[in-house]
PDB file of C-alpha atoms and ligand atoms in Angstrom:
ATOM      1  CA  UNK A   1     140.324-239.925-145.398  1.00  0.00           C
ATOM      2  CA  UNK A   2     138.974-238.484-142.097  1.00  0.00           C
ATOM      3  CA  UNK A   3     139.912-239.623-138.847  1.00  0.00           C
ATOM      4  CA  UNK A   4     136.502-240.440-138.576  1.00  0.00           C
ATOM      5  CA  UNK A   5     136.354-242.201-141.863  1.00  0.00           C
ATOM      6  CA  UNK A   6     139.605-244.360-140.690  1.00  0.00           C
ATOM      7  CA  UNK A   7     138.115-245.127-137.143  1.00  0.00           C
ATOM      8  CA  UNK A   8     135.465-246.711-138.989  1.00  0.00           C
ATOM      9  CA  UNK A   9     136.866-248.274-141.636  1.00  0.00           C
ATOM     10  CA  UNK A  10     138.911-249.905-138.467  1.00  0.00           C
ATOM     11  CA  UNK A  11     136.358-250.682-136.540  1.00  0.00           C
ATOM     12  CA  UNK A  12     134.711-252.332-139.466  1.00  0.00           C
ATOM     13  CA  UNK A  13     137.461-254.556-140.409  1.00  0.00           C
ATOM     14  CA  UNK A  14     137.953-255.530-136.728  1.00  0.00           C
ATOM     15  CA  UNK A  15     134.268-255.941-135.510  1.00  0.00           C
ATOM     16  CA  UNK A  16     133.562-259.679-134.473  1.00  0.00           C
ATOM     17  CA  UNK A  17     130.817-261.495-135.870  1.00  0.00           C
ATOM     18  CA  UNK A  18     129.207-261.358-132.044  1.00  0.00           C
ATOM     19  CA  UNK A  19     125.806-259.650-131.875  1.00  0.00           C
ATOM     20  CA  UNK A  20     126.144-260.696-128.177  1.00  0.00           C
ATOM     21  CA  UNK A  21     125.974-257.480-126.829  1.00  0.00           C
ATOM     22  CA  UNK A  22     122.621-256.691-128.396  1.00  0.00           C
ATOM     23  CA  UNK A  23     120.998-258.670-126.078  1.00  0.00           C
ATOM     24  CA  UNK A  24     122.383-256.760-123.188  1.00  0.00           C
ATOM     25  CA  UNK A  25     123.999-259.539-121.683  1.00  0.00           C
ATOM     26  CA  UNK A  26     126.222-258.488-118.701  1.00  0.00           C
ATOM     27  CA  UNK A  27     129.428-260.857-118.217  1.00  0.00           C
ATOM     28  CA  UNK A  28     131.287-260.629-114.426  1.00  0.00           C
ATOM     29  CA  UNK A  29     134.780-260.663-115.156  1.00  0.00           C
ATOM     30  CA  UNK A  30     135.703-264.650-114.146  1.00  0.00           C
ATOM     31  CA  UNK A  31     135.358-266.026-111.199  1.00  0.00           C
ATOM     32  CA  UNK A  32     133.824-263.665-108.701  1.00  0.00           C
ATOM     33  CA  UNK A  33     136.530-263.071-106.385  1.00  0.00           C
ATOM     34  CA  UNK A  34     135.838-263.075-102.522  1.00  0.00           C
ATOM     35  CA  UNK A  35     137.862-260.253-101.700  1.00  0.00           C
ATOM     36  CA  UNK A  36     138.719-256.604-102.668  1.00  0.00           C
ATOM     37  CA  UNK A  37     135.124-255.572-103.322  1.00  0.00           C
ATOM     38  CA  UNK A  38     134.334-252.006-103.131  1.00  0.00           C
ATOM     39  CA  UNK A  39     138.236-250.877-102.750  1.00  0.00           C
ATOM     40  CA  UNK A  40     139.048-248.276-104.606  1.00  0.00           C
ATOM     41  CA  UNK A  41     142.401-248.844-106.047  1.00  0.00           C
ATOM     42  CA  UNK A  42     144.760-245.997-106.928  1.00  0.00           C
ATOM     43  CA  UNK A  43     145.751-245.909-110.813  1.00  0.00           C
ATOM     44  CA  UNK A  44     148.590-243.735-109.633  1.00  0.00           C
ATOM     45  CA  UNK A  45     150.412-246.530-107.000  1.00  0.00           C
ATOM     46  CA  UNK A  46     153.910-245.907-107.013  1.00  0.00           C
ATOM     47  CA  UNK A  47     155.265-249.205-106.565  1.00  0.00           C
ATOM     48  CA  UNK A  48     155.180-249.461-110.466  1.00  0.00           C
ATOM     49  CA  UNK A  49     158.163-251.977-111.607  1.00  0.00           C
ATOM     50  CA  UNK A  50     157.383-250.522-115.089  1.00  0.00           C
ATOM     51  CA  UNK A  51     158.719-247.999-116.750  1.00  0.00           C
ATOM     52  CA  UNK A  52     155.940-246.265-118.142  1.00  0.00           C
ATOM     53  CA  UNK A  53     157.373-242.611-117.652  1.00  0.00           C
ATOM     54  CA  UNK A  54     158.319-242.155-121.040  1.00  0.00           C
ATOM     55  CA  UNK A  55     155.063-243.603-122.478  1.00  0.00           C
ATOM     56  CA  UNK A  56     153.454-242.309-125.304  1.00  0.00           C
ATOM     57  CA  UNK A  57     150.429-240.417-124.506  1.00  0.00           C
ATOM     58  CA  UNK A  58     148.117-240.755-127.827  1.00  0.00           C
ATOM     59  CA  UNK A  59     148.058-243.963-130.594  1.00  0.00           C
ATOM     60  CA  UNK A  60     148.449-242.260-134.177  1.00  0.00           C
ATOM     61  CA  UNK A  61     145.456-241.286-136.199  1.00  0.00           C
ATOM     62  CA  UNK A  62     143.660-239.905-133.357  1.00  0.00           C
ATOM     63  CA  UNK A  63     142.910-235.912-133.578  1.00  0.00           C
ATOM     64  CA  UNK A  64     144.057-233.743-131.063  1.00  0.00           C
ATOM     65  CA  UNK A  65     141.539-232.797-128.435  1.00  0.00           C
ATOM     66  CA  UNK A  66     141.254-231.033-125.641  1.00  0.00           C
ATOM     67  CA  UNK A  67     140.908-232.975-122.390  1.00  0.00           C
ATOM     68  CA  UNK A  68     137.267-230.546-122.323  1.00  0.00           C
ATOM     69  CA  UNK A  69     136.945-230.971-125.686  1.00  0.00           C
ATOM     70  CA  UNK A  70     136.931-235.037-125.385  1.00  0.00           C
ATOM     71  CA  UNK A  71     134.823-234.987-122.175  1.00  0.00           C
ATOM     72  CA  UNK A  72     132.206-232.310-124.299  1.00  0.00           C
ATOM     73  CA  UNK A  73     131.452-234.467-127.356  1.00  0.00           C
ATOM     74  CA  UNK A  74     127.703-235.339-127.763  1.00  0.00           C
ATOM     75  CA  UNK A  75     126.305-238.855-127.952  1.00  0.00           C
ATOM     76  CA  UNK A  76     125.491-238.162-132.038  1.00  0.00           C
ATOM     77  CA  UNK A  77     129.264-237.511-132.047  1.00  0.00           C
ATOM     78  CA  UNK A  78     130.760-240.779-130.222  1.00  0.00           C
ATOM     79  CA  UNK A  79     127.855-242.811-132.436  1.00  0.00           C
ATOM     80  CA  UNK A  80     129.710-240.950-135.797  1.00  0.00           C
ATOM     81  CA  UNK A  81     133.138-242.173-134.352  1.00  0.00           C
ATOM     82  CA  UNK A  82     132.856-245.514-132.777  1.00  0.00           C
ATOM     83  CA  UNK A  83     131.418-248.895-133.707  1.00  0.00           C
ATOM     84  CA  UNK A  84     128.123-249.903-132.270  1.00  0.00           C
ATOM     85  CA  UNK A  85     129.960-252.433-130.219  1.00  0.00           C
ATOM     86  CA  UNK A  86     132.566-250.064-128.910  1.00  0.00           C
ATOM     87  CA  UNK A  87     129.842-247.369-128.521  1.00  0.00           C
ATOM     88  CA  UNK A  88     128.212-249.475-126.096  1.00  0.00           C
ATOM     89  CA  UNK A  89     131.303-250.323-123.694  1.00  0.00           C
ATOM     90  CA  UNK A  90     133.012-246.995-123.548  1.00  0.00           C
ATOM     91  CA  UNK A  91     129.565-244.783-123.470  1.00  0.00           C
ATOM     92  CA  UNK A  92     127.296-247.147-121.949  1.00  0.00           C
ATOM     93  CA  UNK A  93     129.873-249.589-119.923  1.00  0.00           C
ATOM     94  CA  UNK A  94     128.760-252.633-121.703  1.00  0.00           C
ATOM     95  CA  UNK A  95     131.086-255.947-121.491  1.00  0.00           C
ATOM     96  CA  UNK A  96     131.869-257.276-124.212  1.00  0.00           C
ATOM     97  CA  UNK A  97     131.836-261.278-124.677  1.00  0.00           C
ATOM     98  CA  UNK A  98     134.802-263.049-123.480  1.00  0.00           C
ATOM     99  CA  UNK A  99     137.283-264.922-125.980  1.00  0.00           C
ATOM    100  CA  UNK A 100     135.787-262.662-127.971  1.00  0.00           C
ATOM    101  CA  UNK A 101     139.084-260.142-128.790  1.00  0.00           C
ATOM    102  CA  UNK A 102     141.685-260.582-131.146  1.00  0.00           C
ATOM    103  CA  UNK A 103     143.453-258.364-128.455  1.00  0.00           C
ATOM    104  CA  UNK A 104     143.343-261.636-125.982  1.00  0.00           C
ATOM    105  CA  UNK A 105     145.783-263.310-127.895  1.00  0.00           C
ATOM    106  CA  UNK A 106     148.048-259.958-128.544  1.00  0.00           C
ATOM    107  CA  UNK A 107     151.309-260.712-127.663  1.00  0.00           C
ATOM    108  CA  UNK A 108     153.999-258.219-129.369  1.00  0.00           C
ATOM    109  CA  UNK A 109     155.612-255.178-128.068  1.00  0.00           C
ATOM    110  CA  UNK A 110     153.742-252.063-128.180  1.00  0.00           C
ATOM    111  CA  UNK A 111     151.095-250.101-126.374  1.00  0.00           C
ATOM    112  CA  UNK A 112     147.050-250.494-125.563  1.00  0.00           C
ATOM    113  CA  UNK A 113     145.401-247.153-126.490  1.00  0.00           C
ATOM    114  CA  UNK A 114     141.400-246.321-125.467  1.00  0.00           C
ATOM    115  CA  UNK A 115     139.978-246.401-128.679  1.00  0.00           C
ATOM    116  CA  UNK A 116     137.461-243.632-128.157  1.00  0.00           C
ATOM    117  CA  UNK A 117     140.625-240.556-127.955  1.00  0.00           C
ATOM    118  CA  UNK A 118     143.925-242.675-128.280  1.00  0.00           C
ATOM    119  CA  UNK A 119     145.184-242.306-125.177  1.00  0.00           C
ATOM    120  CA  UNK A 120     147.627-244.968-124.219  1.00  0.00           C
ATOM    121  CA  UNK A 121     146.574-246.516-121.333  1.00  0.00           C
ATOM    122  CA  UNK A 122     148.935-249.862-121.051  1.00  0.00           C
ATOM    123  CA  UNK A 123     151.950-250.997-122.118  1.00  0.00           C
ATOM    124  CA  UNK A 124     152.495-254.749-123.425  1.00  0.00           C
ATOM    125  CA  UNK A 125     154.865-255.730-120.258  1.00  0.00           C
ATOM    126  CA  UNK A 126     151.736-254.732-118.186  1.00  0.00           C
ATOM    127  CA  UNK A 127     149.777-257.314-119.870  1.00  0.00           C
ATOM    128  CA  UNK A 128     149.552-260.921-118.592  1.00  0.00           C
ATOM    129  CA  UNK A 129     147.421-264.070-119.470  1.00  0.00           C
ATOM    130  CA  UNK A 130     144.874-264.261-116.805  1.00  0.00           C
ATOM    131  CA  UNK A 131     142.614-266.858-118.833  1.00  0.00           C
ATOM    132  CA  UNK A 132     139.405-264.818-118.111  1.00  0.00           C
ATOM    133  CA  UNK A 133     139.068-264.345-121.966  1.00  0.00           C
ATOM    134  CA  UNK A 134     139.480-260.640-121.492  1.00  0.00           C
ATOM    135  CA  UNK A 135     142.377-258.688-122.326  1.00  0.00           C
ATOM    136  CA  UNK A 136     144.022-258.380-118.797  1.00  0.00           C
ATOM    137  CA  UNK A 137     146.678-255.996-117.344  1.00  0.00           C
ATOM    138  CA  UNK A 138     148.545-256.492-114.167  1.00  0.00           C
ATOM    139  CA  UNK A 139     149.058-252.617-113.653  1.00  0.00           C
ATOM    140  CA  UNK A 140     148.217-249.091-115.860  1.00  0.00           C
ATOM    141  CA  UNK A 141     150.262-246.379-116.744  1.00  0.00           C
ATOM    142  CA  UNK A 142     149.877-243.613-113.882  1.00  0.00           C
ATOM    143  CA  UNK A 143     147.072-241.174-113.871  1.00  0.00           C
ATOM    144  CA  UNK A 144     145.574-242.145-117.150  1.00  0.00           C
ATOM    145  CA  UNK A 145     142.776-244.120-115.819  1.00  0.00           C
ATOM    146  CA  UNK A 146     140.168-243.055-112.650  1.00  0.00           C
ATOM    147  CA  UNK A 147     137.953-246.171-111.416  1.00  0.00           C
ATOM    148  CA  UNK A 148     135.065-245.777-109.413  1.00  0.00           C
ATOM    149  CA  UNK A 149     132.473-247.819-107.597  1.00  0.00           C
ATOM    150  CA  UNK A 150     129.979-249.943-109.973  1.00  0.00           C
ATOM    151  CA  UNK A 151     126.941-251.335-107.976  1.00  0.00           C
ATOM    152  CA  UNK A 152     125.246-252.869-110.990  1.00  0.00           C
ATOM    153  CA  UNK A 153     125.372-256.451-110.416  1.00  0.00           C
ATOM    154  CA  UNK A 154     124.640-257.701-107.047  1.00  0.00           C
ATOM    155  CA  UNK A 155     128.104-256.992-105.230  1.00  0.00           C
ATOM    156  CA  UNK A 156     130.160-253.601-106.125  1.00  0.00           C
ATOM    157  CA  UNK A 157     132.847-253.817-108.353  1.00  0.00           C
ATOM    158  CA  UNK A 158     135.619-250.999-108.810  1.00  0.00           C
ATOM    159  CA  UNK A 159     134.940-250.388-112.764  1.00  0.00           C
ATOM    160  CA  UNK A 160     137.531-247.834-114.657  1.00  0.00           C
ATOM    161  CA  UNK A 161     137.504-245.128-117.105  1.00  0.00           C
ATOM    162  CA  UNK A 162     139.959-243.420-119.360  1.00  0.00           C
ATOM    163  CA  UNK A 163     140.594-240.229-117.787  1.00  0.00           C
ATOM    164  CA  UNK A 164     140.905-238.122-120.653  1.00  0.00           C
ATOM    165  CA  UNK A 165     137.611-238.789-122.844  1.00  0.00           C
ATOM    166  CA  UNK A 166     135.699-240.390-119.783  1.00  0.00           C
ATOM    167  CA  UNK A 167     135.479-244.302-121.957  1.00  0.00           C
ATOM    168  CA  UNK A 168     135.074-246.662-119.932  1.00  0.00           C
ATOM    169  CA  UNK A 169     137.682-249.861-120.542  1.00  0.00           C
ATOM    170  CA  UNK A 170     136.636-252.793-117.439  1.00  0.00           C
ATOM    171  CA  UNK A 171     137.357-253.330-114.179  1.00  0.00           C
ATOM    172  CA  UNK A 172     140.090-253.663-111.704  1.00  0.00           C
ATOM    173  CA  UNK A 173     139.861-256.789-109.269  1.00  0.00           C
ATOM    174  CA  UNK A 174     142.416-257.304-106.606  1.00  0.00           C
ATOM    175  CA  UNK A 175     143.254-261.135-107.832  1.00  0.00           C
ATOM    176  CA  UNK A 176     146.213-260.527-110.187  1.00  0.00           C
ATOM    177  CA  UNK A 177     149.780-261.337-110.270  1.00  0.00           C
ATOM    178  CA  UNK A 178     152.750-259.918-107.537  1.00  0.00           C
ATOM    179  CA  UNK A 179     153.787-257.312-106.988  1.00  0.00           C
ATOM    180  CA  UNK A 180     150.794-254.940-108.029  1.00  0.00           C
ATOM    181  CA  UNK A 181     148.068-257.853-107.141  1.00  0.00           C
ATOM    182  CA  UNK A 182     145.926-256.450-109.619  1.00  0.00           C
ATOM    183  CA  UNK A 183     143.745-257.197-112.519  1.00  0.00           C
ATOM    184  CA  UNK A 184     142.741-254.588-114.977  1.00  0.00           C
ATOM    185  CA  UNK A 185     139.970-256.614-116.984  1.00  0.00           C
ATOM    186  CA  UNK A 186     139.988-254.531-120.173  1.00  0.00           C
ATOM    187  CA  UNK A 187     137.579-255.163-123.035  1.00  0.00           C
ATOM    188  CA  UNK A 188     139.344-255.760-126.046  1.00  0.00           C
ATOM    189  CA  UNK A 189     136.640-253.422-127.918  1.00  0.00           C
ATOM    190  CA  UNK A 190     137.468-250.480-125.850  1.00  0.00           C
ATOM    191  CA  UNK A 191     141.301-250.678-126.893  1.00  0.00           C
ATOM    192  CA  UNK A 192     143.426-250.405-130.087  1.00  0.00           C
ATOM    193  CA  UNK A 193     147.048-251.844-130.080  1.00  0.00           C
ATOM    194  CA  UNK A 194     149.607-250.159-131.033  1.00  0.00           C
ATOM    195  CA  UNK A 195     152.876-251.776-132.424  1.00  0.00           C
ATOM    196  CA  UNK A 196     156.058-250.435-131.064  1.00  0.00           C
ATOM    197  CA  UNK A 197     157.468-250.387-134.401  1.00  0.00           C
ATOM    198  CA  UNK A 198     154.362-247.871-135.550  1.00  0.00           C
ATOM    199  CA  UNK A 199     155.887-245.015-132.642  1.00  0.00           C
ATOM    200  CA  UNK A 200     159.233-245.862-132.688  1.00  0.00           C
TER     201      UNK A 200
HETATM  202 ZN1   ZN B 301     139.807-242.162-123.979  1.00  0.00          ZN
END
Protein backbone atom coordinates (compact mmCIF):
# COMPACT_ATOMS: atom_id res chain seq x y z
CA UNK A 1 0.00 0.00 0.00
CA UNK A 2 1.21 3.54 -0.90
CA UNK A 3 1.42 6.26 1.40
CA UNK A 4 -0.94 7.75 -0.74
CA UNK A 5 -3.18 4.76 -0.84
CA UNK A 6 -3.08 4.73 3.24
CA UNK A 7 -3.73 8.59 3.52
CA UNK A 8 -6.79 7.84 1.78
CA UNK A 9 -7.94 4.90 2.97
CA UNK A 10 -7.59 7.16 6.38
CA UNK A 11 -9.14 9.88 5.37
CA UNK A 12 -11.97 7.77 4.14
CA UNK A 13 -12.62 5.94 7.24
CA UNK A 14 -12.41 9.22 9.23
CA UNK A 15 -14.37 11.68 6.92
CA UNK A 16 -17.63 12.97 8.72
CA UNK A 17 -20.84 12.68 7.17
CA UNK A 18 -20.74 16.82 6.93
CA UNK A 19 -21.01 18.17 3.38
CA UNK A 20 -20.93 21.52 5.29
CA UNK A 21 -18.05 22.78 3.78
CA UNK A 22 -19.42 22.50 0.26
CA UNK A 23 -21.41 25.28 0.75
CA UNK A 24 -18.51 27.45 1.62
CA UNK A 25 -19.69 28.33 4.85
CA UNK A 26 -17.05 30.30 6.87
CA UNK A 27 -17.30 29.65 10.83
CA UNK A 28 -15.37 32.52 13.25
CA UNK A 29 -13.77 30.60 15.80
CA UNK A 30 -16.42 31.28 19.01
CA UNK A 31 -17.13 34.18 20.35
CA UNK A 32 -15.41 37.02 18.57
CA UNK A 33 -13.05 38.21 21.03
CA UNK A 34 -12.59 42.06 21.61
CA UNK A 35 -9.03 42.05 21.88
CA UNK A 36 -5.75 40.78 20.26
CA UNK A 37 -6.86 41.43 16.69
CA UNK A 38 -4.24 41.83 14.16
CA UNK A 39 -1.24 40.77 16.71
CA UNK A 40 0.96 38.70 15.38
CA UNK A 41 1.89 36.17 17.90
CA UNK A 42 5.28 34.46 17.93
CA UNK A 43 5.04 30.47 17.54
CA UNK A 44 8.54 30.52 18.91
CA UNK A 45 7.69 32.38 22.63
CA UNK A 46 9.99 31.11 25.03
CA UNK A 47 8.02 31.10 28.03
CA UNK A 48 6.94 27.49 26.98
CA UNK A 49 6.11 25.41 30.37
CA UNK A 50 6.20 22.41 27.95
CA UNK A 51 8.64 20.33 27.13
CA UNK A 52 8.38 20.00 23.60
CA UNK A 53 12.26 19.88 22.85
CA UNK A 54 12.41 16.37 22.36
CA UNK A 55 9.24 16.21 20.20
CA UNK A 56 8.91 14.12 17.41
CA UNK A 57 9.12 15.91 14.23
CA UNK A 58 6.97 13.64 11.64
CA UNK A 59 3.67 11.14 12.56
CA UNK A 60 4.54 7.62 10.89
CA UNK A 61 3.41 6.78 7.43
CA UNK A 62 4.25 10.06 6.08
CA UNK A 63 7.15 10.04 3.23
CA UNK A 64 10.08 11.95 3.67
CA UNK A 65 10.14 15.28 1.93
CA UNK A 66 12.05 17.96 1.55
CA UNK A 67 10.94 21.16 3.28
CA UNK A 68 11.13 22.47 -0.89
CA UNK A 69 9.91 19.46 -1.88
CA UNK A 70 6.57 19.81 0.44
CA UNK A 71 6.21 23.57 -0.32
CA UNK A 72 6.67 22.47 -4.45
CA UNK A 73 3.84 19.92 -4.74
CA UNK A 74 1.12 20.89 -7.32
CA UNK A 75 -2.57 21.28 -6.53
CA UNK A 76 -3.26 17.74 -8.73
CA UNK A 77 -0.80 16.37 -6.14
CA UNK A 78 -2.38 17.60 -2.64
CA UNK A 79 -6.02 16.61 -4.44
CA UNK A 80 -4.23 12.77 -4.98
CA UNK A 81 -3.21 12.92 -1.20
CA UNK A 82 -5.81 14.55 0.87
CA UNK A 83 -9.56 14.26 1.33
CA UNK A 84 -11.77 16.80 -0.28
CA UNK A 85 -12.52 18.10 3.14
CA UNK A 86 -8.94 18.35 4.26
CA UNK A 87 -8.00 19.64 0.76
CA UNK A 88 -10.07 22.52 1.34
CA UNK A 89 -8.70 23.68 4.92
CA UNK A 90 -5.03 23.14 4.47
CA UNK A 91 -4.91 24.41 0.58
CA UNK A 92 -7.72 26.68 0.54
CA UNK A 93 -8.02 27.70 4.49
CA UNK A 94 -11.51 26.49 4.77
CA UNK A 95 -13.05 25.91 8.48
CA UNK A 96 -14.33 23.12 9.04
CA UNK A 97 -17.79 22.77 11.08
CA UNK A 98 -17.51 22.86 14.72
CA UNK A 99 -18.33 19.67 16.98
CA UNK A 100 -17.63 18.30 13.98
CA UNK A 101 -14.02 16.32 14.95
CA UNK A 102 -13.56 13.20 16.55
CA UNK A 103 -10.24 15.04 17.49
CA UNK A 104 -12.51 17.45 19.92
CA UNK A 105 -13.07 14.82 22.20
CA UNK A 106 -9.25 13.34 21.94
CA UNK A 107 -8.04 13.02 25.16
CA UNK A 108 -4.95 10.42 25.41
CA UNK A 109 -1.32 11.00 25.38
CA UNK A 110 0.31 11.51 22.17
CA UNK A 111 0.98 14.11 19.53
CA UNK A 112 -1.23 16.31 16.81
CA UNK A 113 0.52 15.98 13.42
CA UNK A 114 -0.60 18.35 10.12
CA UNK A 115 -2.07 15.85 8.12
CA UNK A 116 -0.92 17.19 4.78
CA UNK A 117 3.30 16.19 5.62
CA UNK A 118 3.14 14.75 9.28
CA UNK A 119 4.74 17.19 10.96
CA UNK A 120 3.96 17.26 14.62
CA UNK A 121 2.74 20.36 15.48
CA UNK A 122 1.20 19.84 19.25
CA UNK A 123 1.56 17.79 21.93
CA UNK A 124 -1.57 16.44 24.04
CA UNK A 125 -0.51 18.57 27.35
CA UNK A 126 -0.84 21.61 24.95
CA UNK A 127 -4.34 20.78 24.35
CA UNK A 128 -7.20 22.12 26.52
CA UNK A 129 -11.10 22.12 26.33
CA UNK A 130 -11.99 25.52 25.21
CA UNK A 131 -15.74 24.48 24.28
CA UNK A 132 -15.51 26.26 20.86
CA UNK A 133 -16.10 22.77 19.22
CA UNK A 134 -12.70 23.00 17.64
CA UNK A 135 -9.77 21.15 18.59
CA UNK A 136 -7.93 23.86 20.73
CA UNK A 137 -4.29 24.22 21.92
CA UNK A 138 -3.08 26.53 24.58
CA UNK A 139 0.52 26.76 23.00
CA UNK A 140 2.57 24.93 19.76
CA UNK A 141 5.69 23.33 19.62
CA UNK A 142 8.41 26.09 18.62
CA UNK A 143 9.02 27.06 15.08
CA UNK A 144 6.76 24.55 13.50
CA UNK A 145 3.97 26.83 12.77
CA UNK A 146 4.20 30.70 11.06
CA UNK A 147 0.73 32.70 11.40
CA UNK A 148 0.01 35.59 9.49
CA UNK A 149 -2.63 38.25 9.11
CA UNK A 150 -6.17 36.96 7.64
CA UNK A 151 -8.46 39.93 6.60
CA UNK A 152 -11.24 37.75 5.25
CA UNK A 153 -14.04 38.31 7.48
CA UNK A 154 -14.75 41.74 8.57
CA UNK A 155 -12.01 42.18 11.42
CA UNK A 156 -8.33 40.55 10.90
CA UNK A 157 -7.61 37.52 12.49
CA UNK A 158 -3.94 36.05 12.98
CA UNK A 159 -4.61 32.59 10.97
CA UNK A 160 -1.56 29.85 11.04
CA UNK A 161 0.17 27.52 8.83
CA UNK A 162 2.37 24.51 9.16
CA UNK A 163 5.69 25.70 8.36
CA UNK A 164 7.01 22.87 6.61
CA UNK A 165 4.31 22.01 3.77
CA UNK A 166 2.65 25.58 4.03
CA UNK A 167 -1.19 23.70 5.38
CA UNK A 168 -2.94 25.78 6.95
CA UNK A 169 -4.41 24.34 10.58
CA UNK A 170 -6.74 27.66 12.27
CA UNK A 171 -6.13 30.46 14.07
CA UNK A 172 -4.50 31.80 17.11
CA UNK A 173 -6.72 34.21 19.35
CA UNK A 174 -5.29 35.79 22.41
CA UNK A 175 -8.32 34.42 24.81
CA UNK A 176 -6.80 31.15 26.12
CA UNK A 177 -5.68 29.82 29.34
CA UNK A 178 -2.41 31.28 31.67
CA UNK A 179 0.41 31.38 31.21
CA UNK A 180 0.65 31.43 27.26
CA UNK A 181 -2.98 33.29 26.98
CA UNK A 182 -3.42 31.71 23.82
CA UNK A 183 -5.77 29.80 21.68
CA UNK A 184 -4.62 27.81 18.75
CA UNK A 185 -8.14 26.96 17.11
CA UNK A 186 -7.06 23.94 15.06
CA UNK A 187 -9.41 22.14 12.69
CA UNK A 188 -9.65 18.71 13.53
CA UNK A 189 -9.47 17.88 9.59
CA UNK A 190 -6.15 19.47 9.22
CA UNK A 191 -4.59 17.13 12.03
CA UNK A 192 -3.95 13.38 12.62
CA UNK A 193 -3.31 12.12 16.25
CA UNK A 194 -0.80 10.29 17.05
CA UNK A 195 -0.78 7.85 20.10
CA UNK A 196 2.24 7.96 22.25
CA UNK A 197 2.29 4.34 22.37
CA UNK A 198 2.57 4.33 18.22
CA UNK A 199 6.35 6.45 18.68
CA UNK A 200 7.33 5.23 21.76
ZN1 LIG B 1 2.37 20.23 7.01
Amino acid sequence: MTHSDKNKAFWLSRRSAFVFLGGGAVFTSGALVANGFGKDPQTTDADTSHATSDAPKTAPGFDTLSQNQWQNLTKADWRDRLSEDAYKILRNEATERPFSSSLNDEKRDGWFACAGCGQILFTSDQKYNSGTGWPSFSDAIPGRLKTKADRKLFYTRTEYHCSRCGGHQGHVFDDGPKPTGKRWCNNGDALVFVPEADLS
